[in-house]
Coordinates of C-alpha atoms (C1' of nucleotides) in Angstrom, one line a residue:
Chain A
X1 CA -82.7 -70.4 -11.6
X2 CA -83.9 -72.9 -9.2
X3 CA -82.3 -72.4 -6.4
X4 CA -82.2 -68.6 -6.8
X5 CA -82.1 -67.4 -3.3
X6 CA -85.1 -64.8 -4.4
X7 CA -87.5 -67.8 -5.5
X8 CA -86.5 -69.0 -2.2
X9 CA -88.0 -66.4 -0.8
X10 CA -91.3 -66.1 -2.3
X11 CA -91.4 -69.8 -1.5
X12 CA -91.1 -70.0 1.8
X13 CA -92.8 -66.3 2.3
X14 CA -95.4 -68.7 0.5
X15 CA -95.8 -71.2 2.4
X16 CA -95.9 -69.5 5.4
X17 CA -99.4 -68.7 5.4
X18 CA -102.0 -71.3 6.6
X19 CA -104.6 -70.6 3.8
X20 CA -102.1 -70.9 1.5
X21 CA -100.5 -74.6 2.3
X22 CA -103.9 -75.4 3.0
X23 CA -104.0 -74.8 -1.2
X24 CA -100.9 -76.3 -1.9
X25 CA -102.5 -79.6 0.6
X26 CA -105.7 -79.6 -1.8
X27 CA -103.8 -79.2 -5.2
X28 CA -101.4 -82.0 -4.2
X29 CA -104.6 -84.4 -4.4
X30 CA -105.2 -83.2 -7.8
X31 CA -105.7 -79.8 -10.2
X32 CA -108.4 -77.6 -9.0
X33 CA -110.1 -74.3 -9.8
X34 CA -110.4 -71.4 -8.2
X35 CA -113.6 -71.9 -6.5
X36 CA -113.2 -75.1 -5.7
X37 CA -109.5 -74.3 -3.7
X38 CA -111.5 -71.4 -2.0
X39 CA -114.4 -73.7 -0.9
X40 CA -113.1 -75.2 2.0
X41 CA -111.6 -71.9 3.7
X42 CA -113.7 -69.3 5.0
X43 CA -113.0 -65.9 3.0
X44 CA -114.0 -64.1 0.2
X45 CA -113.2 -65.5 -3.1
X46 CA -111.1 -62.1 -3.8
X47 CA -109.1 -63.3 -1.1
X48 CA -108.3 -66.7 -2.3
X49 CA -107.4 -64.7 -5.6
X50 CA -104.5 -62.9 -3.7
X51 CA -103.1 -66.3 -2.0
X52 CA -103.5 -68.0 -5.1
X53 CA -101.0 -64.9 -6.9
X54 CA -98.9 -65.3 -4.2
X55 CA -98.3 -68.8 -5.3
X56 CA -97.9 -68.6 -8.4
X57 CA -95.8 -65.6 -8.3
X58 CA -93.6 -68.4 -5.9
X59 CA -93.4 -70.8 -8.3
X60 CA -94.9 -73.1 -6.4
X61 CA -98.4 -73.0 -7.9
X62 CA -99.4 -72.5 -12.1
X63 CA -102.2 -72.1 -13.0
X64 CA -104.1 -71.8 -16.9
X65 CA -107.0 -70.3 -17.9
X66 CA -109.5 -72.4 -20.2
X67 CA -112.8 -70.1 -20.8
X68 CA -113.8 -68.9 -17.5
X69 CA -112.7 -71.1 -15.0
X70 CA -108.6 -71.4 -14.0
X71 CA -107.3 -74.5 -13.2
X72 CA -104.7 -74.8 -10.8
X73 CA -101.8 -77.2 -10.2
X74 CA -98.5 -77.8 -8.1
X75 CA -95.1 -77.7 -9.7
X76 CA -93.3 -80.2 -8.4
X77 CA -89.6 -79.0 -9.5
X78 CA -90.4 -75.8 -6.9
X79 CA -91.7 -77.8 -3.8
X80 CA -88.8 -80.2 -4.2
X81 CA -86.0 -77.0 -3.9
X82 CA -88.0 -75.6 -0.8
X83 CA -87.7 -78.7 0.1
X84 CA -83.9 -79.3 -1.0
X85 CA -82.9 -76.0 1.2
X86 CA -84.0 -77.6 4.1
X87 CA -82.5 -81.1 3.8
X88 CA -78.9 -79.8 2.6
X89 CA -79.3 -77.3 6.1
X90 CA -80.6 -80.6 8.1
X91 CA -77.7 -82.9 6.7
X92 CA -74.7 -80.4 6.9
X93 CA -75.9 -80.4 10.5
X94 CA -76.2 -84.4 11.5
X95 CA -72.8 -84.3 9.3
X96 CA -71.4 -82.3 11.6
X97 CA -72.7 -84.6 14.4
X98 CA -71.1 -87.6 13.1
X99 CA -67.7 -86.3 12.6
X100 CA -68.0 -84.6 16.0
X101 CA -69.3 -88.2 17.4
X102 CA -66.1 -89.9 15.3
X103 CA -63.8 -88.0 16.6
X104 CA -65.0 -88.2 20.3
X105 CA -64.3 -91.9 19.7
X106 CA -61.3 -91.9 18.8
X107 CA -59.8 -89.4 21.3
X108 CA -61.4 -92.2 23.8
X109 CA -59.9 -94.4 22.3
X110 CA -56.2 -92.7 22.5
X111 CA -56.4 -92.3 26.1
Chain B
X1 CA -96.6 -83.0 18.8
X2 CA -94.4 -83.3 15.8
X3 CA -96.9 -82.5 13.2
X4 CA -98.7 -80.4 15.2
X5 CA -100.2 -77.8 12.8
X6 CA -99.6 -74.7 15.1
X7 CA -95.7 -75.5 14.8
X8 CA -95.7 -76.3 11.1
X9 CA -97.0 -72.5 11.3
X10 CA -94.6 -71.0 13.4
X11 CA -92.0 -72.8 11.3
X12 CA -92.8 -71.8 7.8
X13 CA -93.4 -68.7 9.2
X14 CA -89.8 -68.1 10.5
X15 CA -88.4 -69.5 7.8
X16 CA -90.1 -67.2 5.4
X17 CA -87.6 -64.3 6.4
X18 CA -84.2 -63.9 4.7
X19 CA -82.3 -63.3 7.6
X20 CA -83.3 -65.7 9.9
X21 CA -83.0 -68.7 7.0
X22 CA -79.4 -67.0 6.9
X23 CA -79.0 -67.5 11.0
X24 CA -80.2 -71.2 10.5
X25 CA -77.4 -71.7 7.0
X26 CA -75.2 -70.5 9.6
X27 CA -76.3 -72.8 12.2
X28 CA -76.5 -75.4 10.0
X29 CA -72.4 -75.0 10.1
X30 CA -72.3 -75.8 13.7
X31 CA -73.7 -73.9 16.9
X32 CA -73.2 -70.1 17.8
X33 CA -73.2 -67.2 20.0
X34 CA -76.2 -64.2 19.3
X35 CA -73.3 -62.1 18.3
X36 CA -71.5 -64.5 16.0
X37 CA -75.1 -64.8 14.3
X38 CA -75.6 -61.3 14.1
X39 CA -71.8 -60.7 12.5
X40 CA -72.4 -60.8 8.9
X41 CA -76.3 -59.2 9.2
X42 CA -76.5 -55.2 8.4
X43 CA -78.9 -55.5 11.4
X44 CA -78.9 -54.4 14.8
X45 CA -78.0 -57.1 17.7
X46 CA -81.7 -56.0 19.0
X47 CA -82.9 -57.0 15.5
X48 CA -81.1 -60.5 15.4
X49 CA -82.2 -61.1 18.9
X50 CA -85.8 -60.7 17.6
X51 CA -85.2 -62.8 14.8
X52 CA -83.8 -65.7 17.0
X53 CA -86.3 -65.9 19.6
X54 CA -88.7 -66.4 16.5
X55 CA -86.4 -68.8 15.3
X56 CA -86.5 -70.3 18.8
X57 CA -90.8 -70.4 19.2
X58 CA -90.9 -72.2 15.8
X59 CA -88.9 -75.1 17.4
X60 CA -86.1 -75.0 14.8
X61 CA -83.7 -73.4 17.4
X62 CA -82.6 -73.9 20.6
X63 CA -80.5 -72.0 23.1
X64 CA -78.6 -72.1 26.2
X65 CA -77.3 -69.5 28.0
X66 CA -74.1 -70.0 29.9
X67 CA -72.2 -67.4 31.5
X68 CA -73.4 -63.8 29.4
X69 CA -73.2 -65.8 25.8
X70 CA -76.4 -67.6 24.7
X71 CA -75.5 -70.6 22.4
X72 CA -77.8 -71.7 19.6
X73 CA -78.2 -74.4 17.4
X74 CA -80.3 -76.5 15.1
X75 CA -83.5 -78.8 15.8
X76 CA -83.0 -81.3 13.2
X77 CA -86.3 -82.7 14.5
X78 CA -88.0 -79.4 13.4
X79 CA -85.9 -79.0 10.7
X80 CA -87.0 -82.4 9.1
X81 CA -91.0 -82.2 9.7
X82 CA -91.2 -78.9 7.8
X83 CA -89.3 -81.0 5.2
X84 CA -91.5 -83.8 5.9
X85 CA -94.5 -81.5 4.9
X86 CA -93.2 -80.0 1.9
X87 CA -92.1 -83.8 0.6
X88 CA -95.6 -85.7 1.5
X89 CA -97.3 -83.1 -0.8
X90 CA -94.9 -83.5 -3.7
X91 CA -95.0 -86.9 -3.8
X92 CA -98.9 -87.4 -3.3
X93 CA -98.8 -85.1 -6.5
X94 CA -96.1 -87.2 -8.3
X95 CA -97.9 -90.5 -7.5
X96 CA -101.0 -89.0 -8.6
X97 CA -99.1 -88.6 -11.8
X98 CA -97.8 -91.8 -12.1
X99 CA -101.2 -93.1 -11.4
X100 CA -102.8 -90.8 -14.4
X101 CA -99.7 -92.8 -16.2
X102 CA -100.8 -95.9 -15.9
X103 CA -104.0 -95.6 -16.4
X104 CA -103.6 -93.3 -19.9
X105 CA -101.1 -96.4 -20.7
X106 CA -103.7 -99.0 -20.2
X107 CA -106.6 -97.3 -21.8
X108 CA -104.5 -96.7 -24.9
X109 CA -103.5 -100.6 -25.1
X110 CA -107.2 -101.2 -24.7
X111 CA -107.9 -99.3 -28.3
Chain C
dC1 C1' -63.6 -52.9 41.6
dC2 C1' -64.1 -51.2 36.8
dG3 C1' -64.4 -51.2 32.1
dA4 C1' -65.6 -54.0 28.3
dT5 C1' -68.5 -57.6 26.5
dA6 C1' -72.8 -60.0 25.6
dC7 C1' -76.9 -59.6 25.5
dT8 C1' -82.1 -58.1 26.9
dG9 C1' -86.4 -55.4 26.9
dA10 C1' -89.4 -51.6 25.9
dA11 C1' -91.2 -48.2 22.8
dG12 C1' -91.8 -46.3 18.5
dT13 C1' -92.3 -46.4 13.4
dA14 C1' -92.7 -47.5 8.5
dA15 C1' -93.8 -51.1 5.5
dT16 C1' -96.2 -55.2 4.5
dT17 C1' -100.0 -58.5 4.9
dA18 C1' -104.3 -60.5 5.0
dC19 C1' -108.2 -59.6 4.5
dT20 C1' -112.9 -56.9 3.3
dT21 C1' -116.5 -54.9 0.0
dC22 C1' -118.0 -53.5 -4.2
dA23 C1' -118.1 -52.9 -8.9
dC24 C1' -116.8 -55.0 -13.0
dT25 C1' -115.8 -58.4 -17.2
dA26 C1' -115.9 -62.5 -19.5
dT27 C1' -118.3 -67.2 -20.3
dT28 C1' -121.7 -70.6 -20.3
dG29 C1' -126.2 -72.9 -20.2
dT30 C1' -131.3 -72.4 -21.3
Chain D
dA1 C1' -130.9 -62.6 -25.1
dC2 C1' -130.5 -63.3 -20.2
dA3 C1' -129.3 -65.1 -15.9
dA4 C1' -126.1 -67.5 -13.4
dT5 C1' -121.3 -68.7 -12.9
dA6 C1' -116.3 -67.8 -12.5
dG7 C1' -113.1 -64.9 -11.7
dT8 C1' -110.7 -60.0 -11.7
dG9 C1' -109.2 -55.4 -9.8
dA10 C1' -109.2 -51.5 -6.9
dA11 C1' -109.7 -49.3 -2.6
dG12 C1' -109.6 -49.3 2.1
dT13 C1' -108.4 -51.1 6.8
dA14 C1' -106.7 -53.5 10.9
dA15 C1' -103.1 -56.3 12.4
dT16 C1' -98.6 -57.9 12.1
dT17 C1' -93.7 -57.5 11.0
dA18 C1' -89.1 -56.0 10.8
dC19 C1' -86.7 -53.1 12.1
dT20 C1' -84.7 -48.8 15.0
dT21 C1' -82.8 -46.5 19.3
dC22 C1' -81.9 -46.2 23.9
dA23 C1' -81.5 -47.6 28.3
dG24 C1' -80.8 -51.2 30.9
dT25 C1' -78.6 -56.0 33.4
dA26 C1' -75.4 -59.6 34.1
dT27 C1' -70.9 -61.5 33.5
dC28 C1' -65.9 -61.6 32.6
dG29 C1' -61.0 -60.3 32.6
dG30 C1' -57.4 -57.8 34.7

DNA sequence: CCGATACTGAAGTAATTACTTCACTATTGT
DNA sequence: ACAATAGTGAAGTAATTACTTCAGTATCGG
């Protein structure tokens, strides 16, 4: 279920607004509530609201409700796949460079 | 220019659609012509086209036209500072963490 | 030169997104 | 009890997005 290409989705569909990595930036320094992650950006709280569902609804983000304020925190485990997508795409690539450099070598080589 | 926020934006950004995070898998496998991209997409080549040339403003992809084929491939540069992004806030988090460790560890020797 | 290939670009459209405001419901501190 | 705090939820709206179709333009192969 981690790497199921829908949670992908939300993920990246995520992180692709600036408000909202500008969340995930302030929860990586720590938990936080609501109105403290909407403090620094310049929109209504109901708007913050609606990133912050996005989040969680990505995984990337949980939050927990303790009498009337919710505190907010980063899950690790869904950062890391976003994160995993990229690197397998990144090595298969530089992979390919290598063996592509390797054999250029050794065709020199045979001439 | 790496880190630049703008591109970080344009780079989530693309890679919060399905299809063009299946052009880049592809990529990933070594470079391709717009039509070869396109191939297993129930999309238009007008669509795909679209899709690339956000692909291509985000940095991740470049392309080179020779002849009446455009070629594309992979930025690994790109590629690794949106990883780079996704990894600095995960591990501020997890040293936070082991930080919260140590210090819970210490106070409870202290007792 | 001519038909097929490989795109390219413009226009239009339906759905989604990122907000807004406003009205509302708990909780908490005095 | 009451006011302030913390957040929730529902509309509404403007902008953006992900397509479509259609009408091009080069280039290539024979």
């Amino acid at each position: 279920m981690l790497h199921d290409p829908a949670q992908l989705d939300l993920m990246f569909q995520a992180l692709a607004d600036p408000a909202r990595r500008q969340m995930v930036d302030r929860l990586s320094r720590g938990p936080a509530s609501v109105s403290q992650l909407a403090e620094p950006l310049a929109m209504s709280l109901s708007a913050v609201v609606q990133h912050l569902n996005v989040l969680e609804a990505s995984g990337l983000v949980r939050t927990e409700k303790l009498g009337r304020v919710r505190t907010c925190r980063i899950e690790p485990q869904a950062l890391r796949s976003a994160e995993h997508w990229i690197n397998e795409r990144r090595l298969a690539w530089e992979r390919r460079l290598d063996r592509l450099g390797d054999f250029l070598a050794e065709t020199k080589d045979e001439t």
